[in-house]
PDB file of C-alpha atoms in Angstrom:
ATOM      1  CA  MET D   1      19.853  15.714  16.731  1.00 37.00           C
ATOM      2  CA  GLU D   2      16.512  15.148  15.046  1.00 42.00           C
ATOM      3  CA  ASN D   3      13.351  15.255  17.168  1.00 44.00           C
ATOM      4  CA  SER D   4      11.092  12.342  16.169  1.00 47.00           C
ATOM      5  CA  ASP D   5       8.030  14.145  17.573  1.00 46.00           C
ATOM      6  CA  ARG D   6       8.224  16.797  14.873  1.00 49.00           C
ATOM      7  CA  PRO D   7       6.830  16.425  11.358  1.00 45.00           C
ATOM      8  CA  ASP D   8       9.336  15.108   8.855  1.00 57.00           C
ATOM      9  CA  ILE D   9       7.765  17.137   6.067  1.00 63.00           C
ATOM     10  CA  GLU D  10       8.203  20.812   5.344  1.00 72.00           C
ATOM     11  CA  PRO D  11       6.289  23.013   7.789  1.00 77.00           C
ATOM     12  CA  LEU D  12       3.160  24.590   6.370  1.00 85.00           C
ATOM     13  CA  THR D  13       2.540  28.308   6.292  1.00 91.00           C
ATOM     14  CA  ARG D  14      -0.521  29.948   7.816  1.00 93.00           C
ATOM     15  CA  PRO D  15      -2.164  30.532   4.389  1.00 94.00           C
ATOM     16  CA  GLN D  16      -1.447  26.915   3.385  1.00 93.00           C
ATOM     17  CA  VAL D  17      -3.132  25.580   6.544  1.00 93.00           C
ATOM     18  CA  LEU D  18      -6.156  27.877   6.182  1.00 94.00           C
ATOM     19  CA  ILE D  19      -6.547  27.036   2.483  1.00 95.00           C
ATOM     20  CA  ALA D  20      -6.185  23.311   3.208  1.00 93.00           C
ATOM     21  CA  MET D  21      -8.845  23.518   5.949  1.00 94.00           C
ATOM     22  CA  ALA D  22     -11.220  25.415   3.643  1.00 96.00           C
ATOM     23  CA  ALA D  23     -10.601  23.082   0.693  1.00 96.00           C
ATOM     24  CA  THR D  24     -11.079  19.981   2.830  1.00 95.00           C
ATOM     25  CA  ALA D  25     -14.281  21.393   4.329  1.00 96.00           C
ATOM     26  CA  LEU D  26     -15.579  22.225   0.858  1.00 97.00           C
ATOM     27  CA  LEU D  27     -14.726  18.735  -0.403  1.00 97.00           C
ATOM     28  CA  LEU D  28     -16.449  17.029   2.558  1.00 96.00           C
ATOM     29  CA  LEU D  29     -19.521  19.250   2.228  1.00 96.00           C
ATOM     30  CA  THR D  30     -19.689  18.494  -1.504  1.00 97.00           C
ATOM     31  CA  VAL D  31     -19.425  14.732  -0.881  1.00 96.00           C
ATOM     32  CA  ALA D  32     -22.139  14.992   1.784  1.00 96.00           C
ATOM     33  CA  LYS D  33     -24.508  16.976  -0.429  1.00 95.00           C
ATOM     34  CA  VAL D  34     -23.941  14.761  -3.504  1.00 96.00           C
ATOM     35  CA  TRP D  35     -24.433  11.602  -1.405  1.00 96.00           C
ATOM     36  CA  GLN D  36     -27.540  13.116   0.173  1.00 95.00           C
ATOM     37  CA  TYR D  37     -28.956  14.039  -3.245  1.00 94.00           C
ATOM     38  CA  LEU D  38     -28.097  10.812  -5.077  1.00 95.00           C
ATOM     39  CA  GLY D  39     -29.189   8.621  -2.201  1.00 92.00           C
ATOM     40  CA  SER D  40     -32.296  10.651  -1.382  1.00 93.00           C
ATOM     41  CA  ILE D  41     -31.082  10.721   2.226  1.00 93.00           C
ATOM     42  CA  SER D  42     -32.734  12.828   4.871  1.00 92.00           C
ATOM     43  CA  ILE D  43     -30.039  14.133   7.180  1.00 92.00           C
ATOM     44  CA  LEU D  44     -30.439  13.939  10.920  1.00 90.00           C
ATOM     45  CA  SER D  45     -32.511  16.673  12.496  1.00 91.00           C
ATOM     46  CA  LEU D  46     -30.684  19.917  13.208  1.00 93.00           C
ATOM     47  CA  GLN D  47     -32.574  21.831  15.870  1.00 94.00           C
ATOM     48  CA  PHE D  48     -31.298  24.363  18.364  1.00 95.00           C
ATOM     49  CA  SER D  49     -32.371  23.866  21.951  1.00 95.00           C
ATOM     50  CA  PRO D  50     -30.703  24.761  25.240  1.00 97.00           C
ATOM     51  CA  LYS D  51     -30.514  21.043  26.054  1.00 97.00           C
ATOM     52  CA  ALA D  52     -28.745  20.191  22.768  1.00 97.00           C
ATOM     53  CA  PHE D  53     -26.345  23.087  23.303  1.00 97.00           C
ATOM     54  CA  LEU D  54     -25.498  22.002  26.852  1.00 98.00           C
ATOM     55  CA  ILE D  55     -25.020  18.362  25.832  1.00 98.00           C
ATOM     56  CA  GLY D  56     -22.682  19.498  23.026  1.00 98.00           C
ATOM     57  CA  VAL D  57     -20.687  21.709  25.395  1.00 98.00           C
ATOM     58  CA  GLY D  58     -20.502  18.896  27.970  1.00 98.00           C
ATOM     59  CA  LEU D  59     -19.252  16.444  25.343  1.00 98.00           C
ATOM     60  CA  ALA D  60     -16.643  18.954  24.144  1.00 98.00           C
ATOM     61  CA  LEU D  61     -15.331  19.407  27.684  1.00 97.00           C
ATOM     62  CA  ALA D  62     -15.280  15.643  28.307  1.00 98.00           C
ATOM     63  CA  ILE D  63     -13.460  14.987  25.009  1.00 97.00           C
ATOM     64  CA  THR D  64     -10.934  17.770  25.632  1.00 96.00           C
ATOM     65  CA  ILE D  65     -10.205  16.568  29.172  1.00 96.00           C
ATOM     66  CA  SER D  66      -9.960  12.938  28.021  1.00 96.00           C
ATOM     67  CA  SER D  67      -7.579  13.929  25.237  1.00 94.00           C
ATOM     68  CA  GLY D  68      -5.428  15.811  27.740  1.00 93.00           C
ATOM     69  CA  LEU D  69      -5.263  12.795  30.035  1.00 95.00           C
ATOM     70  CA  LEU D  70      -4.471  10.476  27.140  1.00 94.00           C
ATOM     71  CA  TYR D  71      -1.768  12.910  26.042  1.00 93.00           C
ATOM     72  CA  GLN D  72      -0.197  12.750  29.520  1.00 93.00           C
ATOM     73  CA  PHE D  73      -0.271   8.982  29.956  1.00 95.00           C
ATOM     74  CA  TRP D  74       0.106   7.432  26.466  1.00 94.00           C
ATOM     75  CA  ALA D  75       3.471   8.289  24.905  1.00 94.00           C
ATOM     76  CA  ASP D  76       2.546   6.968  21.432  1.00 93.00           C
ATOM     77  CA  TYR D  77      -0.567   9.137  21.371  1.00 92.00           C
ATOM     78  CA  ARG D  78       1.442  12.139  22.573  1.00 91.00           C
ATOM     79  CA  ARG D  79       3.981  11.685  19.743  1.00 90.00           C
ATOM     80  CA  SER D  80       1.218  11.156  17.192  1.00 88.00           C
ATOM     81  CA  ALA D  81      -0.789  14.161  18.403  1.00 87.00           C
ATOM     82  CA  ASN D  82       2.326  16.368  18.491  1.00 86.00           C
ATOM     83  CA  TYR D  83       3.125  15.466  14.885  1.00 84.00           C
ATOM     84  CA  TYR D  84      -0.356  16.399  13.708  1.00 81.00           C
ATOM     85  CA  LEU D  85      -0.818  19.432  15.955  1.00 84.00           C
ATOM     86  CA  GLU D  86       2.586  20.909  15.191  1.00 84.00           C
ATOM     87  CA  LEU D  87       1.959  20.558  11.474  1.00 83.00           C
ATOM     88  CA  VAL D  88      -1.514  22.086  11.573  1.00 85.00           C
ATOM     89  CA  LEU D  89      -1.567  24.429  14.564  1.00 88.00           C
ATOM     90  CA  LYS D  90       1.903  25.936  14.790  1.00 87.00           C
ATOM     91  CA  PRO D  91       1.478  28.414  11.903  1.00 90.00           C
ATOM     92  CA  LEU D  92      -1.978  29.567  13.052  1.00 91.00           C
ATOM     93  CA  VAL D  93      -2.748  32.611  15.183  1.00 89.00           C
ATOM     94  CA  LEU D  94      -5.452  32.648  17.837  1.00 86.00           C
ATOM     95  CA  PRO D  95      -8.311  34.048  15.656  1.00 89.00           C
ATOM     96  CA  ASP D  96      -7.669  31.215  13.165  1.00 92.00           C
ATOM     97  CA  TYR D  97      -8.836  28.755  15.808  1.00 91.00           C
ATOM     98  CA  ILE D  98     -12.390  29.888  15.129  1.00 93.00           C
ATOM     99  CA  TRP D  99     -11.965  28.464  11.602  1.00 93.00           C
ATOM    100  CA  LEU D 100     -10.228  25.399  13.041  1.00 92.00           C
ATOM    101  CA  GLY D 101     -13.397  24.751  15.013  1.00 93.00           C
ATOM    102  CA  LEU D 102     -15.999  25.688  12.428  1.00 94.00           C
ATOM    103  CA  LEU D 103     -14.681  24.320   9.129  1.00 94.00           C
ATOM    104  CA  PRO D 104     -13.819  20.726  10.116  1.00 94.00           C
ATOM    105  CA  GLY D 105     -16.445  20.595  12.858  1.00 94.00           C
ATOM    106  CA  MET D 106     -19.339  21.436  10.601  1.00 96.00           C
ATOM    107  CA  SER D 107     -18.223  19.697   7.392  1.00 96.00           C
ATOM    108  CA  GLU D 108     -17.090  16.462   9.067  1.00 96.00           C
ATOM    109  CA  GLU D 109     -20.256  16.262  11.143  1.00 97.00           C
ATOM    110  CA  LEU D 110     -22.509  16.854   8.152  1.00 96.00           C
ATOM    111  CA  LEU D 111     -20.786  14.047   6.243  1.00 96.00           C
ATOM    112  CA  PHE D 112     -20.032  11.464   8.945  1.00 97.00           C
ATOM    113  CA  ARG D 113     -22.996  11.952  11.284  1.00 97.00           C
ATOM    114  CA  GLY D 114     -25.522  13.922   9.217  1.00 96.00           C
ATOM    115  CA  VAL D 115     -25.483  11.935   5.962  1.00 96.00           C
ATOM    116  CA  MET D 116     -23.450   8.758   6.535  1.00 97.00           C
ATOM    117  CA  LEU D 117     -25.317   7.605   9.660  1.00 96.00           C
ATOM    118  CA  PRO D 118     -28.796   7.747   8.061  1.00 96.00           C
ATOM    119  CA  ALA D 119     -27.439   6.288   4.804  1.00 96.00           C
ATOM    120  CA  LEU D 120     -26.016   3.292   6.675  1.00 96.00           C
ATOM    121  CA  GLY D 121     -29.110   2.682   8.787  1.00 95.00           C
ATOM    122  CA  ALA D 122     -28.688   5.009  11.795  1.00 95.00           C
ATOM    123  CA  ASN D 123     -27.833   2.084  14.068  1.00 97.00           C
ATOM    124  CA  THR D 124     -24.821   0.745  15.967  1.00 97.00           C
ATOM    125  CA  VAL D 125     -23.247  -0.744  12.832  1.00 98.00           C
ATOM    126  CA  ALA D 126     -23.600   2.645  11.096  1.00 97.00           C
ATOM    127  CA  VAL D 127     -21.972   4.413  14.054  1.00 98.00           C
ATOM    128  CA  VAL D 128     -19.048   1.965  14.111  1.00 98.00           C
ATOM    129  CA  LEU D 129     -18.486   2.073  10.345  1.00 98.00           C
ATOM    130  CA  SER D 130     -18.708   5.880  10.147  1.00 97.00           C
ATOM    131  CA  SER D 131     -16.365   6.165  13.144  1.00 97.00           C
ATOM    132  CA  VAL D 132     -13.736   3.920  11.585  1.00 97.00           C
ATOM    133  CA  LEU D 133     -13.888   5.993   8.397  1.00 96.00           C
ATOM    134  CA  PHE D 134     -13.647   9.159  10.503  1.00 96.00           C
ATOM    135  CA  GLY D 135     -10.535   7.721  12.159  1.00 95.00           C
ATOM    136  CA  ILE D 136      -9.006   6.885   8.781  1.00 94.00           C
ATOM    137  CA  LEU D 137      -9.608  10.484   7.672  1.00 91.00           C
ATOM    138  CA  HIS D 138      -7.345  11.552  10.548  1.00 89.00           C
ATOM    139  CA  LEU D 139      -4.572   9.082   9.662  1.00 86.00           C
ATOM    140  CA  SER D 140      -1.735  11.097   8.157  1.00 80.00           C
ATOM    141  CA  GLY D 141       0.794   8.249   8.100  1.00 80.00           C
ATOM    142  CA  THR D 142       1.507   4.856   9.619  1.00 83.00           C
ATOM    143  CA  LYS D 143       3.212   6.406  12.648  1.00 83.00           C
ATOM    144  CA  GLN D 144       0.049   8.389  13.386  1.00 85.00           C
ATOM    145  CA  TRP D 145      -2.110   5.332  14.129  1.00 92.00           C
ATOM    146  CA  PRO D 146      -2.687   6.362  17.802  1.00 93.00           C
ATOM    147  CA  TYR D 147      -4.215   9.635  16.627  1.00 91.00           C
ATOM    148  CA  ALA D 148      -6.464   7.732  14.219  1.00 92.00           C
ATOM    149  CA  VAL D 149      -7.514   5.371  17.047  1.00 94.00           C
ATOM    150  CA  TRP D 150      -8.398   8.409  19.157  1.00 95.00           C
ATOM    151  CA  ALA D 151     -10.341   9.961  16.249  1.00 95.00           C
ATOM    152  CA  THR D 152     -12.250   6.680  15.873  1.00 97.00           C
ATOM    153  CA  ALA D 153     -13.178   6.774  19.575  1.00 97.00           C
ATOM    154  CA  ILE D 154     -14.321  10.383  19.183  1.00 97.00           C
ATOM    155  CA  GLY D 155     -16.319   9.333  16.130  1.00 97.00           C
ATOM    156  CA  LEU D 156     -18.072   6.708  18.242  1.00 98.00           C
ATOM    157  CA  THR D 157     -18.854   9.308  20.908  1.00 98.00           C
ATOM    158  CA  LEU D 158     -20.168  11.837  18.398  1.00 98.00           C
ATOM    159  CA  GLY D 159     -22.068   9.184  16.436  1.00 98.00           C
ATOM    160  CA  PHE D 160     -23.851   7.804  19.477  1.00 98.00           C
ATOM    161  CA  SER D 161     -24.613  11.355  20.667  1.00 98.00           C
ATOM    162  CA  ALA D 162     -26.278  12.045  17.313  1.00 97.00           C
ATOM    163  CA  ILE D 163     -28.295   8.820  17.400  1.00 96.00           C
ATOM    164  CA  LEU D 164     -29.306   9.093  21.066  1.00 96.00           C
ATOM    165  CA  THR D 165     -30.370  12.749  20.864  1.00 97.00           C
ATOM    166  CA  GLY D 166     -31.672  12.614  17.293  1.00 95.00           C
ATOM    167  CA  ASN D 167     -30.068  16.012  16.822  1.00 97.00           C
ATOM    168  CA  LEU D 168     -27.055  16.707  14.581  1.00 97.00           C
ATOM    169  CA  LEU D 169     -26.468  19.957  16.462  1.00 97.00           C
ATOM    170  CA  VAL D 170     -25.084  18.025  19.463  1.00 98.00           C
ATOM    171  CA  PRO D 171     -22.067  16.512  17.672  1.00 98.00           C
ATOM    172  CA  ILE D 172     -21.535  19.719  15.676  1.00 98.00           C
ATOM    173  CA  ILE D 173     -21.271  21.801  18.857  1.00 98.00           C
ATOM    174  CA  ALA D 174     -19.086  19.162  20.509  1.00 98.00           C
ATOM    175  CA  HIS D 175     -16.761  18.923  17.496  1.00 97.00           C
ATOM    176  CA  VAL D 176     -16.458  22.678  16.916  1.00 97.00           C
ATOM    177  CA  LEU D 177     -15.756  23.402  20.595  1.00 97.00           C
ATOM    178  CA  THR D 178     -13.360  20.466  20.970  1.00 96.00           C
ATOM    179  CA  ASN D 179     -11.279  21.636  18.006  1.00 94.00           C
ATOM    180  CA  PHE D 180     -11.312  25.226  19.259  1.00 94.00           C
ATOM    181  CA  LEU D 181     -10.481  24.377  22.889  1.00 94.00           C
ATOM    182  CA  SER D 182      -7.848  21.788  22.025  1.00 91.00           C
ATOM    183  CA  GLY D 183      -6.198  24.176  19.584  1.00 89.00           C
ATOM    184  CA  CYS D 184      -6.123  27.020  22.099  1.00 90.00           C
ATOM    185  CA  LEU D 185      -4.736  24.768  24.846  1.00 90.00           C
ATOM    186  CA  TRP D 186      -2.043  23.397  22.541  1.00 87.00           C
ATOM    187  CA  LYS D 187      -1.070  26.905  21.438  1.00 85.00           C
ATOM    188  CA  LEU D 188      -0.880  28.151  25.048  1.00 86.00           C
ATOM    189  CA  ASN D 189       1.269  25.179  26.065  1.00 85.00           C
ATOM    190  CA  ASN D 190       3.568  25.579  23.036  1.00 81.00           C
ATOM    191  CA  LYS D 191       4.082  29.343  22.866  1.00 74.00           C
ATOM    192  CA  ALA D 192       7.801  28.939  22.301  1.00 58.00           C
ATOM    193  CA  ALA D 193       7.282  26.287  19.586  1.00 51.00           C
TER     194      ALA D 193
END
């Protein structure tokens, strides 16, 4: 009997996932830098401070907990998340989760919050538009729409955190830690998978 929660494409190998993450990060960073250069866009400020760090960590914990609750109570999201997470996380080993946090967290934040927000006006409309595009980036098929909806909501959270703090470091820390924590929790809960 076929399990509809599992990807219907061939499973990826660990090197394939790591190469795909690196290639995607490189592509997003290139788009961000070209857009920044051609549009003469000044990216959002990127300054370390204990306050920015703590806000980023707090957001990561809130996002991770919210995702866990959503996973428990929304069956469509659970199926959608399982599809994506099984495809991407299953072949990885624990040290790879550092890359899972860093590569997408930094490249996606530089593009969607660092460059796109200022380019679109650094206002509510810019946050909404960049968040919808961020959600679409996470849409791997029509059955995965709940995961894309969740990614859009996270994009809104990260976008408003960038605008309200004026510091790109906040969403970067939140994104990196969320990916890392969520990946580790999924791996611990799916050891036999």
